[in-house]
Coordinates of C-alpha atoms in Angstrom, one line a residue:
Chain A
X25 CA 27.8 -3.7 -36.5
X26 CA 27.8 -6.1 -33.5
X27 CA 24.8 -7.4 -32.1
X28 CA 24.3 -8.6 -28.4
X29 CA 21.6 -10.4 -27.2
X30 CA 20.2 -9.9 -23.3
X31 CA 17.6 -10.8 -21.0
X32 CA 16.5 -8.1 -18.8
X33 CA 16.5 -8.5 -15.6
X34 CA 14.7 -4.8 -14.7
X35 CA 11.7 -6.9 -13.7
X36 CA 10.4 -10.5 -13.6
X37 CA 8.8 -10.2 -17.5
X38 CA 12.5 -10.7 -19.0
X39 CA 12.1 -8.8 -22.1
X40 CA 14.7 -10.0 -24.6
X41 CA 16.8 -7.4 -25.5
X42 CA 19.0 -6.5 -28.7
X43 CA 21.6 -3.9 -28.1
X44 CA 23.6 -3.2 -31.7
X45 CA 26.7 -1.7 -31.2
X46 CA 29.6 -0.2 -33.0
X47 CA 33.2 0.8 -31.7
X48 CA 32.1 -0.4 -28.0
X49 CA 29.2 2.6 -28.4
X50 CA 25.7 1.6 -28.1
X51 CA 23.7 2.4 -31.4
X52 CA 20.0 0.8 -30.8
X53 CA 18.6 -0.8 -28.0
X54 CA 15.5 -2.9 -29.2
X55 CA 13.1 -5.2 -27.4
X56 CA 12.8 -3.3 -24.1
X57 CA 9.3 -2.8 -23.1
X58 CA 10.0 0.1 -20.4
X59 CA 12.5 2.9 -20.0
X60 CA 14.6 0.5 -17.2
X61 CA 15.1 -2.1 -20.1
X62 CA 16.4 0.6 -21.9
X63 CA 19.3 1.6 -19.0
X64 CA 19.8 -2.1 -17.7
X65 CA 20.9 -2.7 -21.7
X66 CA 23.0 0.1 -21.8
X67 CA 25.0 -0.1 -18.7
X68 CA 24.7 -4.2 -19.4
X69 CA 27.2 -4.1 -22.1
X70 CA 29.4 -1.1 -20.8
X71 CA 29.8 -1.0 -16.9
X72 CA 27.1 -4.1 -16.0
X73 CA 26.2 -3.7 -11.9
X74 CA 24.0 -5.1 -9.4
X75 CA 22.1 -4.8 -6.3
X76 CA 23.7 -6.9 -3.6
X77 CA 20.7 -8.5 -1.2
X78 CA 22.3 -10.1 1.8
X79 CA 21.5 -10.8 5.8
X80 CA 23.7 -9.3 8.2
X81 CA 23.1 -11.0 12.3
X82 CA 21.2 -8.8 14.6
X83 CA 22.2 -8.9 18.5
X84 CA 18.7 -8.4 21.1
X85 CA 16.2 -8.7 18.0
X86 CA 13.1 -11.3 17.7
X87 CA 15.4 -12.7 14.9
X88 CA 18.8 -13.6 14.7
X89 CA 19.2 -12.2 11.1
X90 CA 18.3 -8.7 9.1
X91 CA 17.9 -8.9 5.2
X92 CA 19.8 -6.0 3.5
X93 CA 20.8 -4.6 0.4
X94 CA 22.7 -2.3 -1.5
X95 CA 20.9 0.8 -1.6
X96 CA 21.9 1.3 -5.0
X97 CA 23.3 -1.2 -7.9
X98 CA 27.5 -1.6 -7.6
X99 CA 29.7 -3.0 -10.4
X100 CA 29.0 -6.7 -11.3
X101 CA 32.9 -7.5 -10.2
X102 CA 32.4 -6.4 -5.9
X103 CA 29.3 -9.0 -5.6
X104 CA 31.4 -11.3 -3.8
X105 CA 33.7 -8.4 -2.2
X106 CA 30.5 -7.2 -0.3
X107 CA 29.1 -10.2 0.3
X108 CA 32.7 -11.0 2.2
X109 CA 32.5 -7.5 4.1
X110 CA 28.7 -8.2 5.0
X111 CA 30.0 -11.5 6.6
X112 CA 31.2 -10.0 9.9
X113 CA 28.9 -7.0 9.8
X114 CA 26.4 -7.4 13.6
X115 CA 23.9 -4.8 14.4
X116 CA 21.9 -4.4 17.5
X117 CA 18.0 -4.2 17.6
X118 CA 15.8 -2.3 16.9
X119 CA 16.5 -1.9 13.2
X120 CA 14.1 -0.3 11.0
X121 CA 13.7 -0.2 6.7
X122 CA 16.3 2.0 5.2
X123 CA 18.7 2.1 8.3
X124 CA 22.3 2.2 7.2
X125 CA 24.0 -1.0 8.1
X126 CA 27.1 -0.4 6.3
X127 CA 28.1 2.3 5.2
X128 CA 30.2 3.1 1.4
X129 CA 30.3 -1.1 0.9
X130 CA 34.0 -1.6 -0.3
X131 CA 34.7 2.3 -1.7
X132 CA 31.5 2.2 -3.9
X133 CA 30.1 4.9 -2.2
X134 CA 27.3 2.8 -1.9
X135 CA 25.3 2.5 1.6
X136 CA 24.2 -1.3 2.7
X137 CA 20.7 -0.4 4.1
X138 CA 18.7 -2.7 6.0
X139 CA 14.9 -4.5 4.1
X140 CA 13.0 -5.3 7.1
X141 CA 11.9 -4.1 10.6
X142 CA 13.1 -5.8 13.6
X143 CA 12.2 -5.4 17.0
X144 CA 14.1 -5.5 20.5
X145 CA 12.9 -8.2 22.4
Chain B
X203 CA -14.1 -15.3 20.9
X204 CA -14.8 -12.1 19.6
X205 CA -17.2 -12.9 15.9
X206 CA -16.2 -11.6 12.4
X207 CA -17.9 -11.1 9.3
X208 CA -14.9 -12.1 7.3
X209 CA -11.7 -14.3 8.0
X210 CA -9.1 -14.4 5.4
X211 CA -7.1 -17.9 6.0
X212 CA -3.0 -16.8 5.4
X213 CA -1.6 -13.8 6.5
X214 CA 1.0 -13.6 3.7
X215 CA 0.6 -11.1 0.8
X216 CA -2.6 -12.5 -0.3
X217 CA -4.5 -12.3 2.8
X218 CA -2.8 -9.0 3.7
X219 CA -4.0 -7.3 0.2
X220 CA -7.3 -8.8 0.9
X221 CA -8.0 -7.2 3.9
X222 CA -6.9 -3.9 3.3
X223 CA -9.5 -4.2 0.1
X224 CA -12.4 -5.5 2.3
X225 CA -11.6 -3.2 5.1
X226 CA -11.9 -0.1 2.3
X227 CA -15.2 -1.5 0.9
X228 CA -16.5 -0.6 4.3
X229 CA -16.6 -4.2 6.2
X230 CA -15.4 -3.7 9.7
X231 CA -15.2 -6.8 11.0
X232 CA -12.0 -8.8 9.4
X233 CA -9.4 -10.8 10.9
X234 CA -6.6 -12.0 9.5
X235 CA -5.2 -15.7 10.6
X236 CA -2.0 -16.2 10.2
X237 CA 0.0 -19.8 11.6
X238 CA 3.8 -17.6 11.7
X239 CA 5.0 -16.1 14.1
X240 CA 4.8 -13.0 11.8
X241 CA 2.7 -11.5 8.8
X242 CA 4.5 -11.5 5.4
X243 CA 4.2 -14.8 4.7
X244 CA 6.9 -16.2 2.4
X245 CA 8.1 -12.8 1.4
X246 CA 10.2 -12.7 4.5
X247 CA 12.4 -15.3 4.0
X248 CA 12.4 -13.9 0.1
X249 CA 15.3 -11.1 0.6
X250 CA 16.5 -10.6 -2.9
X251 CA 15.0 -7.5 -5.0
X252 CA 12.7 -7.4 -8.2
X253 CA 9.0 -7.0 -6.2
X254 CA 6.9 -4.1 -6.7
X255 CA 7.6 -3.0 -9.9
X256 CA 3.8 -3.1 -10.8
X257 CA 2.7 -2.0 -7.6
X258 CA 4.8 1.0 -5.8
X259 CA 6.9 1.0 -9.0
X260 CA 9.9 0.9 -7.5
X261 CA 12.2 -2.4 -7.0
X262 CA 11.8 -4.0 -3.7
X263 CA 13.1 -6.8 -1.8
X264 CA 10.1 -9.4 -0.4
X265 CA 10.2 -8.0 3.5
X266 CA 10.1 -4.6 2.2
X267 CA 7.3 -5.3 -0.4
X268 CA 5.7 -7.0 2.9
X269 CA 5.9 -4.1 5.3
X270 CA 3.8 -2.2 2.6
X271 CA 1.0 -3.7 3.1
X272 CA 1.2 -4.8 6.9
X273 CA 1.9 -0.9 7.3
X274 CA -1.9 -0.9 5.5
X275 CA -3.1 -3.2 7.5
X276 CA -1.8 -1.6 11.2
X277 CA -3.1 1.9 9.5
X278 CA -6.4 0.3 9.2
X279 CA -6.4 -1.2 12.6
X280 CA -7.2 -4.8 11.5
X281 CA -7.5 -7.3 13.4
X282 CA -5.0 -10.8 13.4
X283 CA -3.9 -13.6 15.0
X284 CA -0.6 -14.8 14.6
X285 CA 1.1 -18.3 15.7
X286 CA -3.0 -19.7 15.1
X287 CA -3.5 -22.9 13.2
X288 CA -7.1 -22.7 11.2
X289 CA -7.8 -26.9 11.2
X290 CA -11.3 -26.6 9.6
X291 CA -13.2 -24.5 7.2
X292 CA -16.8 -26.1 7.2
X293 CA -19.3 -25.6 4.5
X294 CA -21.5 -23.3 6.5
X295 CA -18.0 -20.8 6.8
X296 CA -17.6 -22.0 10.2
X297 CA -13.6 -21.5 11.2
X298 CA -12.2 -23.9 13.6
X299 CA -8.7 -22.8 14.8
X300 CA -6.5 -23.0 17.8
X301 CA -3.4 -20.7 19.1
X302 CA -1.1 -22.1 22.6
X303 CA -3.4 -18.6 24.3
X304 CA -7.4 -18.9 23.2
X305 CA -7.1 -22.9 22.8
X306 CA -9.6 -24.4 20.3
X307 CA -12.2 -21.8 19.2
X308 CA -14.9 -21.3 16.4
X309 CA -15.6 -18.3 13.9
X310 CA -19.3 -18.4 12.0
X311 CA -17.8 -16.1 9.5
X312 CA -20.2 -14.7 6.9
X313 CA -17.5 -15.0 4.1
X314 CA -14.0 -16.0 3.8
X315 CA -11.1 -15.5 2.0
X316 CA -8.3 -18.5 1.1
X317 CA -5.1 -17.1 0.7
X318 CA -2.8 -20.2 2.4
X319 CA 0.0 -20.0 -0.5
X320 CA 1.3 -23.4 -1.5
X321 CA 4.2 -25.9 -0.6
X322 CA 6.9 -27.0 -2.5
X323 CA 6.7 -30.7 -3.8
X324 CA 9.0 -32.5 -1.3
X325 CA 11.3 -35.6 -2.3
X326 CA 8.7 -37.8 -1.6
X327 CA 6.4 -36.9 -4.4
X328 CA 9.4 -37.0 -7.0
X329 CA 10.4 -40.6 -6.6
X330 CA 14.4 -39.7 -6.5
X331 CA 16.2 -42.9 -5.5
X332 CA 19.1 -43.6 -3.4
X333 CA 19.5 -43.0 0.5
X334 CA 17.9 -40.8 2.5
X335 CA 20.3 -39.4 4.9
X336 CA 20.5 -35.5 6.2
X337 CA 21.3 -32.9 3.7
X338 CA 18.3 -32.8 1.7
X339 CA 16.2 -29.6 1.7
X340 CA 13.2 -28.1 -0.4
X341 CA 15.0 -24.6 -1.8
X342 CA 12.3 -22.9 0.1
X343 CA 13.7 -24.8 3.6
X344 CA 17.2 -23.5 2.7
X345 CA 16.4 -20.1 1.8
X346 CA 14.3 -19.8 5.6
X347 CA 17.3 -21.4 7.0
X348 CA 20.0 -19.3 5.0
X349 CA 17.8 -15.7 5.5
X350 CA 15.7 -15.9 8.7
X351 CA 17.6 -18.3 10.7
X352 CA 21.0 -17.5 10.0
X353 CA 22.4 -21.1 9.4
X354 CA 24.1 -23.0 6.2
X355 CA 22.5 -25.9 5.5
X356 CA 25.7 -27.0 3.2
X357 CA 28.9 -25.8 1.2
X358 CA 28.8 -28.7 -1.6
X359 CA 25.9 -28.0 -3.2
X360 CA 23.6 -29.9 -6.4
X361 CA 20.2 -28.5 -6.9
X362 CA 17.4 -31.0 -8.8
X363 CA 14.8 -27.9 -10.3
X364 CA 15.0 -24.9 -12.1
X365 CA 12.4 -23.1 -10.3
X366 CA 12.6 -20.0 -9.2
X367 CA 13.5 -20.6 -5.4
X368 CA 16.5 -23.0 -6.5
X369 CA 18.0 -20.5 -9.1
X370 CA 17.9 -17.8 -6.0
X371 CA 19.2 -19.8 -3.7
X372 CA 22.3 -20.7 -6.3
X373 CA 23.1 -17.6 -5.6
X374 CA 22.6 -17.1 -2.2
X375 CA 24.5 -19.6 -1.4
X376 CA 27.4 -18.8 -3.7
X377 CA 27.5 -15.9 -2.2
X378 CA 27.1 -17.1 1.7
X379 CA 30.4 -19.5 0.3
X380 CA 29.0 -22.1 -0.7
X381 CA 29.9 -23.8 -3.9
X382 CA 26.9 -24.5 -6.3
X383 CA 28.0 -27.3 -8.5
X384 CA 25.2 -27.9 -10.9
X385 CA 21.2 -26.8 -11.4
X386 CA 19.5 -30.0 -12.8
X387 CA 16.5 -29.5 -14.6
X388 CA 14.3 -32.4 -15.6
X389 CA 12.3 -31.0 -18.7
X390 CA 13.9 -29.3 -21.8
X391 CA 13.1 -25.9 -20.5
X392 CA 13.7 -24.1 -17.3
X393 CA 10.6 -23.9 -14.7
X394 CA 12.3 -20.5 -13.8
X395 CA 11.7 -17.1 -15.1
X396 CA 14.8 -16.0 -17.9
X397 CA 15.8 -13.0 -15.3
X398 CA 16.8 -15.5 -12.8
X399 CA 18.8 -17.7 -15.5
X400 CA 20.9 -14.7 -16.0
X401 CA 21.4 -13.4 -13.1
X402 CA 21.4 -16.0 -10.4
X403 CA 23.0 -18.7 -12.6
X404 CA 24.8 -16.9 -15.7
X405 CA 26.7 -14.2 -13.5
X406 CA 28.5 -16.4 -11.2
X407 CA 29.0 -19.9 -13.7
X408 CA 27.2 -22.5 -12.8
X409 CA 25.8 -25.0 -14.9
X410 CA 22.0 -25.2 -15.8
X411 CA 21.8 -29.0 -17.0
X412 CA 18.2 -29.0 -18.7
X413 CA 16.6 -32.8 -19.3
X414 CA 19.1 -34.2 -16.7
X415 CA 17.4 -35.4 -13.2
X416 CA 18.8 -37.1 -10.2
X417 CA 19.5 -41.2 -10.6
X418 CA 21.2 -41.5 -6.8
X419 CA 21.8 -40.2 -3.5
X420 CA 24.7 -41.6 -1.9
X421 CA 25.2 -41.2 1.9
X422 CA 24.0 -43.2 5.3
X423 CA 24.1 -40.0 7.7
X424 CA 24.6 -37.2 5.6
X425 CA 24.9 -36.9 1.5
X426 CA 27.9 -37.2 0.5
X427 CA 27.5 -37.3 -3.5
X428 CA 25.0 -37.1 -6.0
X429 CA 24.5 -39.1 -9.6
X430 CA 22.2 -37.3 -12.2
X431 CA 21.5 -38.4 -15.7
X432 CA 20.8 -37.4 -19.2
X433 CA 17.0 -38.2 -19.7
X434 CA 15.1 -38.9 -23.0
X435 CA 12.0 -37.7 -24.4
X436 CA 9.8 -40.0 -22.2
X437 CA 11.9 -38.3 -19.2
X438 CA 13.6 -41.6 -18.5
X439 CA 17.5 -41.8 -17.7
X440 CA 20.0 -42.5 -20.4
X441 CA 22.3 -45.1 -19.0
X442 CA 26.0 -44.1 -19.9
X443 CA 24.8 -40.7 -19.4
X444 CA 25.9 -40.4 -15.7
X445 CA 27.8 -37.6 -14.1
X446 CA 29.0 -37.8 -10.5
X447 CA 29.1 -34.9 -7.9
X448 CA 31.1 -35.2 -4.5
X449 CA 28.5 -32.9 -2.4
X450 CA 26.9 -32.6 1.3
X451 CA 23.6 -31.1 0.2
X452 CA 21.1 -31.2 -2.3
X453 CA 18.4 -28.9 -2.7
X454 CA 15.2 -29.7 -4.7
X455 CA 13.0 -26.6 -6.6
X456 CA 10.8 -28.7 -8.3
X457 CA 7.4 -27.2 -8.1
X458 CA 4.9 -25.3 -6.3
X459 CA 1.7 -27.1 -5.5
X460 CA -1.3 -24.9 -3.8
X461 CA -2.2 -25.6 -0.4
X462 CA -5.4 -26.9 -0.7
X463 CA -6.3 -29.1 2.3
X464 CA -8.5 -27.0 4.2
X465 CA -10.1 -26.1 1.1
X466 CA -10.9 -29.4 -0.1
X467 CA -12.2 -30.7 3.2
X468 CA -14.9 -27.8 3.5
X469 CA -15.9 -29.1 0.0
X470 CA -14.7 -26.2 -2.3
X471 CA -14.2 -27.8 -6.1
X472 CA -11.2 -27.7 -7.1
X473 CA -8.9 -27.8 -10.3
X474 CA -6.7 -31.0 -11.5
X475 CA -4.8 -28.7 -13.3
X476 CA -3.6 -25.7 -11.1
X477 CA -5.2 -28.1 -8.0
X478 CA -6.2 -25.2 -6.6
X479 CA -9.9 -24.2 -6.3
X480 CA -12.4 -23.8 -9.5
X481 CA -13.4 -19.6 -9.6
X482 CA -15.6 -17.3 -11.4
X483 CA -15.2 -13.6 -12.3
X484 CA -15.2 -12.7 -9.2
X485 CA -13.0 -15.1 -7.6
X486 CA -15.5 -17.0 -5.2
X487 CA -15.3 -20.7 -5.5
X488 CA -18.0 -23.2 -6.1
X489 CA -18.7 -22.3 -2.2
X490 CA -20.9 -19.0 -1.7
X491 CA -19.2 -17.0 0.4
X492 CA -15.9 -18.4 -0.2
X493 CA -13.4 -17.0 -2.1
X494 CA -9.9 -17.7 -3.1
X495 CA -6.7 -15.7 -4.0
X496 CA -2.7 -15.8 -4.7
X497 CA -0.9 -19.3 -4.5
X498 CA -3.8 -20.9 -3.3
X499 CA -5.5 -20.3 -6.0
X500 CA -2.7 -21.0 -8.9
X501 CA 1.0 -20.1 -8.3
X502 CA 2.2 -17.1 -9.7
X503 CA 5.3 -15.7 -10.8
X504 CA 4.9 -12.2 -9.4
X505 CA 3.6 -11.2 -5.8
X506 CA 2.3 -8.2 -8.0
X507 CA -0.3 -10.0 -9.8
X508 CA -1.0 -12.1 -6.6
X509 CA -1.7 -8.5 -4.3
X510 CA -4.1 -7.2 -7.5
X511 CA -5.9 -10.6 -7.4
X512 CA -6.1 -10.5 -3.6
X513 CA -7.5 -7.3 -3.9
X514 CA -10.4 -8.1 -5.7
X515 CA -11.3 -10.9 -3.8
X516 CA -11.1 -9.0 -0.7
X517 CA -13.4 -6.1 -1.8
X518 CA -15.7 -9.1 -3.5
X519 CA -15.8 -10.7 0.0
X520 CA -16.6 -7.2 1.7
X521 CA -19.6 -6.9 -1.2
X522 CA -21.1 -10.1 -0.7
X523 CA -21.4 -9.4 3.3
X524 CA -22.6 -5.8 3.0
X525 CA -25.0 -6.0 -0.7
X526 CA -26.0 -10.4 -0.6
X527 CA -25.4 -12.0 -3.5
X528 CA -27.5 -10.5 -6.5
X529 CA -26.3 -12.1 -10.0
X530 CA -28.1 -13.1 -13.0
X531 CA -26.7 -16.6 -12.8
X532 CA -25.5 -16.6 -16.7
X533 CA -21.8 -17.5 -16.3
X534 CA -19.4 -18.2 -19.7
X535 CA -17.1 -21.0 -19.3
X536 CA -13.6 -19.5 -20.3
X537 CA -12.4 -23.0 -22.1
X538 CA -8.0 -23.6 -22.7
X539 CA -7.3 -25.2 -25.6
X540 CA -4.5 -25.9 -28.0
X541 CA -1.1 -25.6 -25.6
X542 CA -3.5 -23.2 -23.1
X543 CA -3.4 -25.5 -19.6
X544 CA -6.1 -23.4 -17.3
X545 CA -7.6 -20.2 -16.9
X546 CA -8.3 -18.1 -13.1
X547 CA -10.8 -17.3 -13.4
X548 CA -12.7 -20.2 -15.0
X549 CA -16.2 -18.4 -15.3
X550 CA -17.2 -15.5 -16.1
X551 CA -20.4 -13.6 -15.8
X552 CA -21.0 -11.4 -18.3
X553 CA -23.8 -9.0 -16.5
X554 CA -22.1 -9.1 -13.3
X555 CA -18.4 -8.7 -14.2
X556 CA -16.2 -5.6 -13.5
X557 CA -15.9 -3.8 -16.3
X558 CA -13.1 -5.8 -17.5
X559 CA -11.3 -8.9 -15.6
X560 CA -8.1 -10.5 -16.3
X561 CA -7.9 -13.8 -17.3
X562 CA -4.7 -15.8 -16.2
X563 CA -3.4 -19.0 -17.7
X564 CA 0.4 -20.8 -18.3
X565 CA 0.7 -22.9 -21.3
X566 CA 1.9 -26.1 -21.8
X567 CA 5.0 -26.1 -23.4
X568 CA 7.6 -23.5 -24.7
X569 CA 6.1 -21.5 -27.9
X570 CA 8.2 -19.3 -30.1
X571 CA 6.6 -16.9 -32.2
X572 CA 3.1 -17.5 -32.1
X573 CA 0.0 -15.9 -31.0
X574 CA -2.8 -15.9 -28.0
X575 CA -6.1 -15.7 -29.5
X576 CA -9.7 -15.3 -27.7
X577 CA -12.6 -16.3 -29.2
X578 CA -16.3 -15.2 -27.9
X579 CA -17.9 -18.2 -29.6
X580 CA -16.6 -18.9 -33.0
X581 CA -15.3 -15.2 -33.6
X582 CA -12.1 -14.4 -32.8
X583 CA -12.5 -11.2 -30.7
X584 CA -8.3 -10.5 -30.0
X585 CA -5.1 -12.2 -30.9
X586 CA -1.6 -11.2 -29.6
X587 CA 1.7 -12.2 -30.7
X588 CA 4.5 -13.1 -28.2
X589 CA 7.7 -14.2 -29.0
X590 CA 8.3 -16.6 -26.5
X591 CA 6.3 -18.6 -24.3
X592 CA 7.0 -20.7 -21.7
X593 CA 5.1 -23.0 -18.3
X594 CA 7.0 -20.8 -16.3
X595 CA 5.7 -17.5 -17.4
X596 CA 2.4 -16.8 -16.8
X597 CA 0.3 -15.0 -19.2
X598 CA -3.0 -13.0 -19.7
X599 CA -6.2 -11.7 -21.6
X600 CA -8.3 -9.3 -20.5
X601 CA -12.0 -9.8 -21.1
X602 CA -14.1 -6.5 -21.0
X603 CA -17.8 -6.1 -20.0
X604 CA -18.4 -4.2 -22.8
X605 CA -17.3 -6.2 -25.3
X606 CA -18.7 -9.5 -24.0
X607 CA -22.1 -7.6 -24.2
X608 CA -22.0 -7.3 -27.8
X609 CA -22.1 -11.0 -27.7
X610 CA -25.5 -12.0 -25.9
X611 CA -25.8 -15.2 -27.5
X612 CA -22.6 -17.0 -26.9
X613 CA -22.2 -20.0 -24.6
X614 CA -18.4 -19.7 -23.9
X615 CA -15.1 -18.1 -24.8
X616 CA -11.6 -20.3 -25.9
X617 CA -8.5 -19.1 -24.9
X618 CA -5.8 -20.7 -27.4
X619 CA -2.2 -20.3 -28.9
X620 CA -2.5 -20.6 -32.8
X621 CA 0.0 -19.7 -35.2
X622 CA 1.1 -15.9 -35.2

């Protein structure tokens, strides 16, 4: 049976995590101290994703950037293929929490949606 | 100037958690002074996720974890100042401050809450030889500059410090295009927390160097390479151990220290240790009245633990205002020992506690499979067994009222980490 070893990264307390495996099919997941530890170890050694946080610029806001993210996680590999499509992304104040500043990031079917409120000056 | 009962110094999520608890304890008169030009505090320049999971249990990024509570704060209509400077906190709670519209003015507040955060310990304070030309920022700098600002500060990067702001912005600024060429870490152990290991540094290969530090900065006008070094047990460099870096920017993570000036001035005690004020139980300092909270206080690893802790200082500032101070005046002294570096609070007093407090400590050095045990005098009252611990994970005991009051005769309580 072949063992992996992970941190968890569900949460700042890091749990160590042993996954055993056989035949690329998850037997035991050990260690976890909540139900996320459980799925981050899971999808970890199968299909390991991300959530993508970024800024995008704002045009007519009382800040020149907007922090972001993806509103979901997206495979590990298109981190640095959304972070390049974020690059020339501009959206025009006001922007609120949870508005859609990009929409389906690179085919993931994953919305970019913006963190933080900003106002129209 | 309009007069408040309370003023809670910082407007970030320590002063915002604060208020909302005062405000719901029933004290009307708060305000909030904050020197931004917006509340938050250092969660806004903080984008990346992983806050909240205690709180709202859900995984936020810092701004949204920050709009939580300012939302709580606007609901409650409490009162703030932004852009306003608090110079003096006197002994008698008098607040001196000053904004570009009131000028200089004075609060006689009847309690206030410390919730300034902390700074990061600048070049300066770490003795790094070589030149000092442009290209040298504190992560925290960078990360305002990358986040709020909207500018690169470089795109050949080195970063001195494992914390937790220089693993995040190793990947921040991979992934703005930058190239991150190395992560130096003085000590034998990262001051960061695992997660950020994996995820800011593991996912995208770059090189944690642990017990390596900075020798030389090269570059009149702007840095154009840095030499670190292998160091030894006594943290001194290895000659023959250097490794060179061609690079335009280095970025130091090196430590949080609490920011403690206004504090120490007004006359509050505070710790050698944490250097951040000296608390009881209830969080007030060694000034009546005063109370302290979140980075201030000790830096944490989790604005979670710093909006819980900010909470019960705000609704122990709101008590002491409405009910005057009515204690028994026995307090424990909670003392660290073996590998345990401080405790928050320090004191405890066991007939005027909350029916249980936590007690926060780090340790001082990395511990693999051993146990935190508490002792109420000489009897060993709990002991828990941890796999790992480390300086840069912050642990906890929680003291109940109940138990402590099967012990009436004890004079204090040891927190230490013993064999498992």
């Amino acid at each position: 049976m072949e063992e992996r070893h992970l941190t968890c990264i569900g949460c700042p307390m890091g749990c160590q995590i042993t996954v055993k495996m056989e035949g690329g099919e998850v037997k035991e997941v050990t260690g976890n101290t909540c139900k996320r530890g459980d799925d981050y170890a899971r999808k970890e050694v199968t299909n390991p994703t991300r959530i993508v946080t970024s800024t995008v610029r704002v045009t007519g806001g009382h800040l020149n950037m907007v922090s972001c993210k993806t509103k979901t996680d997206i495979p590990k590999g298109k981190i640095f293929d959304i972070a390049k499509a974020l690059e020339s992304v501009e959206v025009a104040a006001p922007v609120k929490i949870g508005d859609v500043v990009m929409a389906n990031v690179c085919d993931t079917g994953v919305d970019v949606i913006a963190t933080k409120n900003i106002r129209a000056v | 100037m309009k007069n408040y009962d309370l003023v809670i110094v910082g407007g970030g999520p320590a002063g915002l958690a604060a208020a909302v608890a005062a405000r719901d304890e029933g004290l009307q008169d708060i305000l909030i002074i904050e020197r931004d030009h917006e509340l938050g505090g250092i969660l806004n320049q903080c984008i990346h996720n992983g806050f909240g999971l205690h709180t709202f249990k859900e995984e936020l990024t810092g701004p949204e974890y920050a709009q939580r509570f300012i939302d709580q704060v606007l609901e409650r209509g409490i009162d703030y100042k932004l852009n306003t400077m608090v110079m003096d906190i006197a002994p008698d709670k008098t607040i001196t401050a000053m904004n570009s519209t009131d000028g200089m003015f004075t609060i006689p507040a009847k309690a206030v809450v410390l919730a300034m955060g902390c700074r990061e310990r600048s070049r300066g304070a770490l003795n790094i030889p070589g030149y000092r030309p442009a290209g040298i920022f504190s992560a925290g700098t960078a990360q305002r500059l990358v986040n709020m600002e909207g500018y690169m500060p470089g795109r050949r990067v080195v970063i001195l410090g494992s914390g937790d702001i220089g693993l995040i912005m190793a990947r921040r600024m991979t992934l703005e295009g930058a190239e991150v060429l190395v992560v130096a870490e003085l000590m034998p152990y990262s001051g960061g927390l695992k997660r950020n290991i994996v995820q800011c540094l593991d996912d995208f290969g770059i090189p944690l160097k642990l017990s390596h530090t900075v020798v030389d900065i090269e570059g009149k006008e702007r840095v154009e390479g840095i030499t670190i070094a292998e160091v030894g047990p006594d943290r001194k460099p290895i000659p023959g151990t250097e490794i060179h870096y061609d690079c335009d920017t280095l970025l130091l993570s090196c430590g949080l220290i609490p920011e403690n000036e206004l504090s120490s001035n007004s006359g509050v005690e505070l710790s050698p240790i944490t250097s951040g004020p000296i608390v009881n139980d209830s969080l007030e300092t060694s000034i009546d009245g005063v109370f302290a909270c979140g980075n201030v206080l000790h830096v944490h690893d989790l604005v979670d633990f710093v909006s819980q802790e900010a909470t019960q200082a705000g609704k122990n500032a709101a008590r002491y205002i409405l009910q005057g101070k009515k204690e028994s005046g026995r307090k424990l002294e909670i003392l660290p020992v073996d590998g345990v570096r401080y405790t928050v609070p320090k004191y405890i007093r066991p007939d005027d506690m909350e029916d249980t407090v936590t007690v926060r400590f780090r340790v001082g050095d990395v511990y693999k499979n051993k146990a935190i045990a508490t002792y109420f005098g000489d009897t060993q009252i709990s002991k828990r067994k941890k796999q790992v611990m480390a300086p840069g994970e912050m642990e906890q005991v929680v003291i109940t009222k109940k138990q402590l009051s099967e012990y009436p005769d004890i004079s204090n309580i040891t927190i230490k980490i013993e064999e498992a």
